[in-house]
mmCIF file of C-alpha atoms in Angstrom:
data_model
loop_
_atom_site.group_PDB
_atom_site.id
_atom_site.type_symbol
_atom_site.label_atom_id
_atom_site.label_comp_id
_atom_site.label_asym_id
_atom_site.label_seq_id
_atom_site.Cartn_x
_atom_site.Cartn_y
_atom_site.Cartn_z
ATOM 1 C CA MET A 1 10.269 91.886 97.542
ATOM 2 C CA ALA A 2 6.676 91.750 99.183
ATOM 3 C CA PRO A 3 3.470 93.908 99.001
ATOM 4 C CA VAL A 4 3.398 97.103 101.413
ATOM 5 C CA ALA A 5 0.288 95.602 102.517
ATOM 6 C CA VAL A 6 -2.262 93.174 101.645
ATOM 7 C CA MET A 7 -6.238 93.770 101.932
ATOM 8 C CA VAL A 8 -8.634 91.407 102.670
ATOM 9 C CA GLY A 9 -12.189 90.897 103.622
ATOM 10 C CA ALA A 10 -15.697 90.665 102.279
ATOM 11 C CA PRO A 11 -17.367 91.701 99.376
ATOM 12 C CA GLY A 12 -18.049 95.411 100.356
ATOM 13 C CA ALA A 13 -15.526 95.961 102.751
ATOM 14 C CA GLY A 14 -13.720 98.367 100.840
ATOM 15 C CA LYS A 15 -10.651 96.359 99.528
ATOM 16 C CA THR A 16 -10.219 98.184 96.124
ATOM 17 C CA THR A 17 -11.130 101.468 97.368
ATOM 18 C CA VAL A 18 -9.487 101.908 100.473
ATOM 19 C CA GLY A 19 -6.302 100.119 98.535
ATOM 20 C CA GLU A 20 -6.050 102.439 95.700
ATOM 21 C CA THR A 21 -6.565 105.017 98.194
ATOM 22 C CA LEU A 22 -3.552 103.961 100.190
ATOM 23 C CA ALA A 23 -1.559 103.042 97.232
ATOM 24 C CA LEU A 24 -1.877 107.152 96.364
ATOM 25 C CA ARG A 25 -0.986 108.207 99.693
ATOM 26 C CA LEU A 26 2.308 105.959 99.965
ATOM 27 C CA ASP A 27 2.964 106.760 96.455
ATOM 28 C CA VAL A 28 3.158 102.743 95.446
ATOM 29 C CA PRO A 29 1.392 100.948 92.828
ATOM 30 C CA PHE A 30 -1.957 99.638 93.458
ATOM 31 C CA ALA A 31 -3.304 95.895 92.379
ATOM 32 C CA ASP A 32 -6.312 93.805 92.806
ATOM 33 C CA SER A 33 -6.048 90.051 92.455
ATOM 34 C CA ASP A 34 -9.335 89.759 90.214
ATOM 35 C CA THR A 35 -8.161 92.323 87.707
ATOM 36 C CA LEU A 36 -4.849 90.344 87.782
ATOM 37 C CA ILE A 37 -6.819 86.781 86.970
ATOM 38 C CA GLU A 38 -8.917 88.832 84.391
ATOM 39 C CA ALA A 39 -5.536 89.432 82.648
ATOM 40 C CA VAL A 40 -4.068 86.034 82.998
ATOM 41 C CA ALA A 41 -7.113 84.358 82.237
ATOM 42 C CA GLY A 42 -8.044 86.997 79.348
ATOM 43 C CA LYS A 43 -11.563 87.260 80.603
ATOM 44 C CA PRO A 44 -13.736 88.811 83.114
ATOM 45 C CA ILE A 45 -14.394 86.864 86.435
ATOM 46 C CA PRO A 46 -18.239 86.334 85.561
ATOM 47 C CA GLU A 47 -17.258 84.515 82.310
ATOM 48 C CA ILE A 48 -14.651 82.431 84.387
ATOM 49 C CA PHE A 49 -17.288 80.870 86.511
ATOM 50 C CA PHE A 50 -19.545 80.554 83.583
ATOM 51 C CA ASP A 51 -17.181 79.187 81.293
ATOM 52 C CA ASP A 52 -14.507 77.129 83.643
ATOM 53 C CA GLY A 53 -16.575 76.754 87.024
ATOM 54 C CA GLU A 54 -15.144 78.074 90.281
ATOM 55 C CA ASP A 55 -12.760 75.508 91.123
ATOM 56 C CA GLU A 56 -10.608 76.945 87.960
ATOM 57 C CA PHE A 57 -11.262 80.217 89.311
ATOM 58 C CA ARG A 58 -9.935 79.575 92.385
ATOM 59 C CA ARG A 59 -6.811 77.714 91.133
ATOM 60 C CA LEU A 60 -6.292 81.078 89.102
ATOM 61 C CA GLU A 61 -6.526 82.838 92.053
ATOM 62 C CA VAL A 62 -4.079 80.784 94.020
ATOM 63 C CA GLU A 63 -1.568 81.034 91.570
ATOM 64 C CA THR A 64 -2.189 84.848 90.690
ATOM 65 C CA ILE A 65 -1.777 85.578 94.576
ATOM 66 C CA ALA A 66 1.261 83.685 94.960
ATOM 67 C CA ASN A 67 3.079 85.230 92.086
ATOM 68 C CA ALA A 68 1.709 89.346 93.123
ATOM 69 C CA LEU A 69 3.022 88.195 96.702
ATOM 70 C CA SER A 70 6.980 87.570 95.634
ATOM 71 C CA THR A 71 6.864 90.055 92.832
ATOM 72 C CA PHE A 72 4.581 93.352 93.620
ATOM 73 C CA ASP A 73 5.600 95.676 96.051
ATOM 74 C CA GLY A 74 2.459 97.973 96.227
ATOM 75 C CA VAL A 75 -0.722 97.816 97.847
ATOM 76 C CA LEU A 76 -2.910 94.310 96.708
ATOM 77 C CA ALA A 77 -6.036 93.863 97.194
ATOM 78 C CA LEU A 78 -7.350 90.096 97.238
ATOM 79 C CA GLY A 79 -10.866 89.025 96.087
ATOM 80 C CA GLY A 80 -13.364 88.421 99.296
ATOM 81 C CA GLY A 81 -12.692 84.587 98.895
ATOM 82 C CA ALA A 82 -9.239 84.455 98.547
ATOM 83 C CA VAL A 83 -8.797 83.391 102.199
ATOM 84 C CA LEU A 84 -10.683 79.936 101.288
ATOM 85 C CA ARG A 85 -7.605 78.023 99.938
ATOM 86 C CA GLU A 86 -5.076 77.087 102.668
ATOM 87 C CA GLU A 87 -2.247 77.817 100.039
ATOM 88 C CA THR A 88 -3.223 81.290 99.968
ATOM 89 C CA ARG A 89 -3.606 81.353 103.576
ATOM 90 C CA ALA A 90 0.062 80.154 103.689
ATOM 91 C CA GLY A 91 1.178 82.768 101.399
ATOM 92 C CA LEU A 92 -0.115 85.602 103.442
ATOM 93 C CA ARG A 93 2.026 84.444 106.821
ATOM 94 C CA GLY A 94 4.780 86.787 106.894
ATOM 95 C CA GLN A 95 3.003 89.510 105.289
ATOM 96 C CA THR A 96 1.440 92.536 106.270
ATOM 97 C CA VAL A 97 -2.430 92.100 105.865
ATOM 98 C CA PHE A 98 -5.202 94.124 106.895
ATOM 99 C CA TYR A 99 -8.554 92.466 107.344
ATOM 100 C CA LEU A 100 -11.158 95.738 106.474
ATOM 101 C CA SER A 101 -14.071 94.311 108.666
ATOM 102 C CA ALA A 102 -17.741 95.512 107.858
ATOM 103 C CA GLU A 103 -20.750 94.424 109.245
ATOM 104 C CA PHE A 104 -23.782 92.588 106.984
ATOM 105 C CA ALA A 105 -25.854 95.904 106.575
ATOM 106 C CA THR A 106 -22.718 97.868 105.360
ATOM 107 C CA ALA A 107 -21.318 95.054 103.293
ATOM 108 C CA ILE A 108 -24.987 94.467 101.309
ATOM 109 C CA LYS A 109 -25.365 98.443 100.858
ATOM 110 C CA ARG A 110 -22.001 98.306 99.164
ATOM 111 C CA VAL A 111 -22.096 95.765 96.771
ATOM 112 C CA GLY A 112 -25.963 95.859 96.341
ATOM 113 C CA LEU A 113 -27.385 93.247 94.420
ATOM 114 C CA GLY A 114 -24.257 91.725 93.321
ATOM 115 C CA ALA A 115 -24.025 92.688 89.794
ATOM 116 C CA GLY A 116 -20.852 91.375 88.463
ATOM 117 C CA ARG A 117 -20.205 89.381 91.431
ATOM 118 C CA PRO A 118 -20.915 85.456 90.594
ATOM 119 C CA LEU A 119 -21.413 84.487 94.041
ATOM 120 C CA LEU A 120 -23.853 86.739 94.641
ATOM 121 C CA SER A 121 -26.239 86.252 91.865
ATOM 122 C CA VAL A 122 -28.542 84.125 93.550
ATOM 123 C CA ASN A 123 -30.144 85.643 96.485
ATOM 124 C CA PRO A 124 -27.410 87.901 97.429
ATOM 125 C CA ARG A 125 -28.489 88.813 101.067
ATOM 126 C CA ALA A 126 -28.953 85.205 102.282
ATOM 127 C CA THR A 127 -25.333 84.415 100.121
ATOM 128 C CA LEU A 128 -23.542 87.364 101.541
ATOM 129 C CA LYS A 129 -24.438 86.728 105.436
ATOM 130 C CA HIS A 130 -23.363 82.887 104.714
ATOM 131 C CA LEU A 131 -20.255 84.204 103.316
ATOM 132 C CA LEU A 132 -19.504 86.772 106.021
ATOM 133 C CA ASP A 133 -20.479 84.414 108.784
ATOM 134 C CA GLN A 134 -17.868 81.771 106.768
ATOM 135 C CA ARG A 135 -15.058 83.731 106.144
ATOM 136 C CA ARG A 136 -14.574 85.886 109.036
ATOM 137 C CA PRO A 137 -12.366 83.484 111.167
ATOM 138 C CA LEU A 138 -10.644 83.207 107.912
ATOM 139 C CA TYR A 139 -10.100 86.945 107.478
ATOM 140 C CA ALA A 140 -8.893 87.146 111.331
ATOM 141 C CA GLU A 141 -6.402 84.405 110.825
ATOM 142 C CA VAL A 142 -4.563 85.781 108.066
ATOM 143 C CA ALA A 143 -4.664 89.530 109.609
ATOM 144 C CA THR A 144 -1.959 91.773 110.868
ATOM 145 C CA HIS A 145 -4.461 94.294 111.895
ATOM 146 C CA THR A 146 -8.222 94.306 111.539
ATOM 147 C CA VAL A 147 -9.621 98.008 110.637
ATOM 148 C CA ALA A 148 -13.703 98.856 110.616
ATOM 149 C CA THR A 149 -14.648 100.423 107.642
ATOM 150 C CA ASP A 150 -18.649 100.811 108.864
ATOM 151 C CA ASP A 151 -19.507 104.021 108.480
ATOM 152 C CA ARG A 152 -16.193 105.653 107.803
ATOM 153 C CA GLU A 153 -14.771 107.101 104.505
ATOM 154 C CA PRO A 154 -11.746 105.586 102.155
ATOM 155 C CA GLU A 155 -9.580 108.323 103.199
ATOM 156 C CA GLU A 156 -9.806 107.946 106.906
ATOM 157 C CA ILE A 157 -9.051 104.345 106.837
ATOM 158 C CA ALA A 158 -6.655 104.809 104.472
ATOM 159 C CA ALA A 159 -4.820 107.102 107.031
ATOM 160 C CA GLU A 160 -4.786 104.863 109.642
ATOM 161 C CA ILE A 161 -3.647 102.010 107.868
ATOM 162 C CA ALA A 162 -0.791 104.424 106.932
ATOM 163 C CA LYS A 163 -0.232 104.950 110.483
ATOM 164 C CA LEU A 164 -0.470 101.585 111.340
ATOM 165 C CA LEU A 165 2.336 100.441 108.392
ATOM 166 C CA THR A 166 4.598 103.098 110.610
ATOM 167 C CA THR A 167 3.584 102.704 113.993
ATOM 168 C CA GLY A 168 2.890 98.934 113.412
ATOM 169 C CA ILE A 169 0.129 100.051 117.091
ATOM 170 C CA GLN A 170 -3.282 99.593 116.587
ATOM 171 C CA GLU A 171 -5.388 102.339 117.736
ATOM 172 C CA PRO A 172 -9.157 101.651 118.881
ATOM 173 C CA PRO A 173 -11.666 103.485 115.728
ATOM 174 C CA PRO A 174 -12.786 106.696 116.649
ATOM 175 C CA ALA A 175 -16.375 106.776 119.026
#
């Protein structure tokens, strides 16, 4: 068993929104790794970061994602930093992974000032720019397909991904 599709990308790329839309379109379940981690930990992500630290969060993240990759058969959205761990990148090999790309302006508009996002709690603009620069190569490394999300509606993106799932051919984004 494996997910139908795995969504990766930066905060604000639309992983959860597009993932939910795609799951509805395909009539499969949807899961977000952050929600799964919260269920395992019994508390929200900001509390995990505050109480236990980022290292403990990342440990939980690696375990939770590895479990989901082998037991979940729907659309799975991963947290923006999940690709930082080699164990997770290795687990994504052989999966159908969609890198939802978003430019900095789009991402900052979508995440706002980082409410509820521990890594964006201090200087969100500079932090998000740094995260994008650091993680883009890792998203590209694990991606089967890259799908641009800038100036596009979730339904349009989900339709493109559904088509890619059936054809495997990536078309250029609309002009």
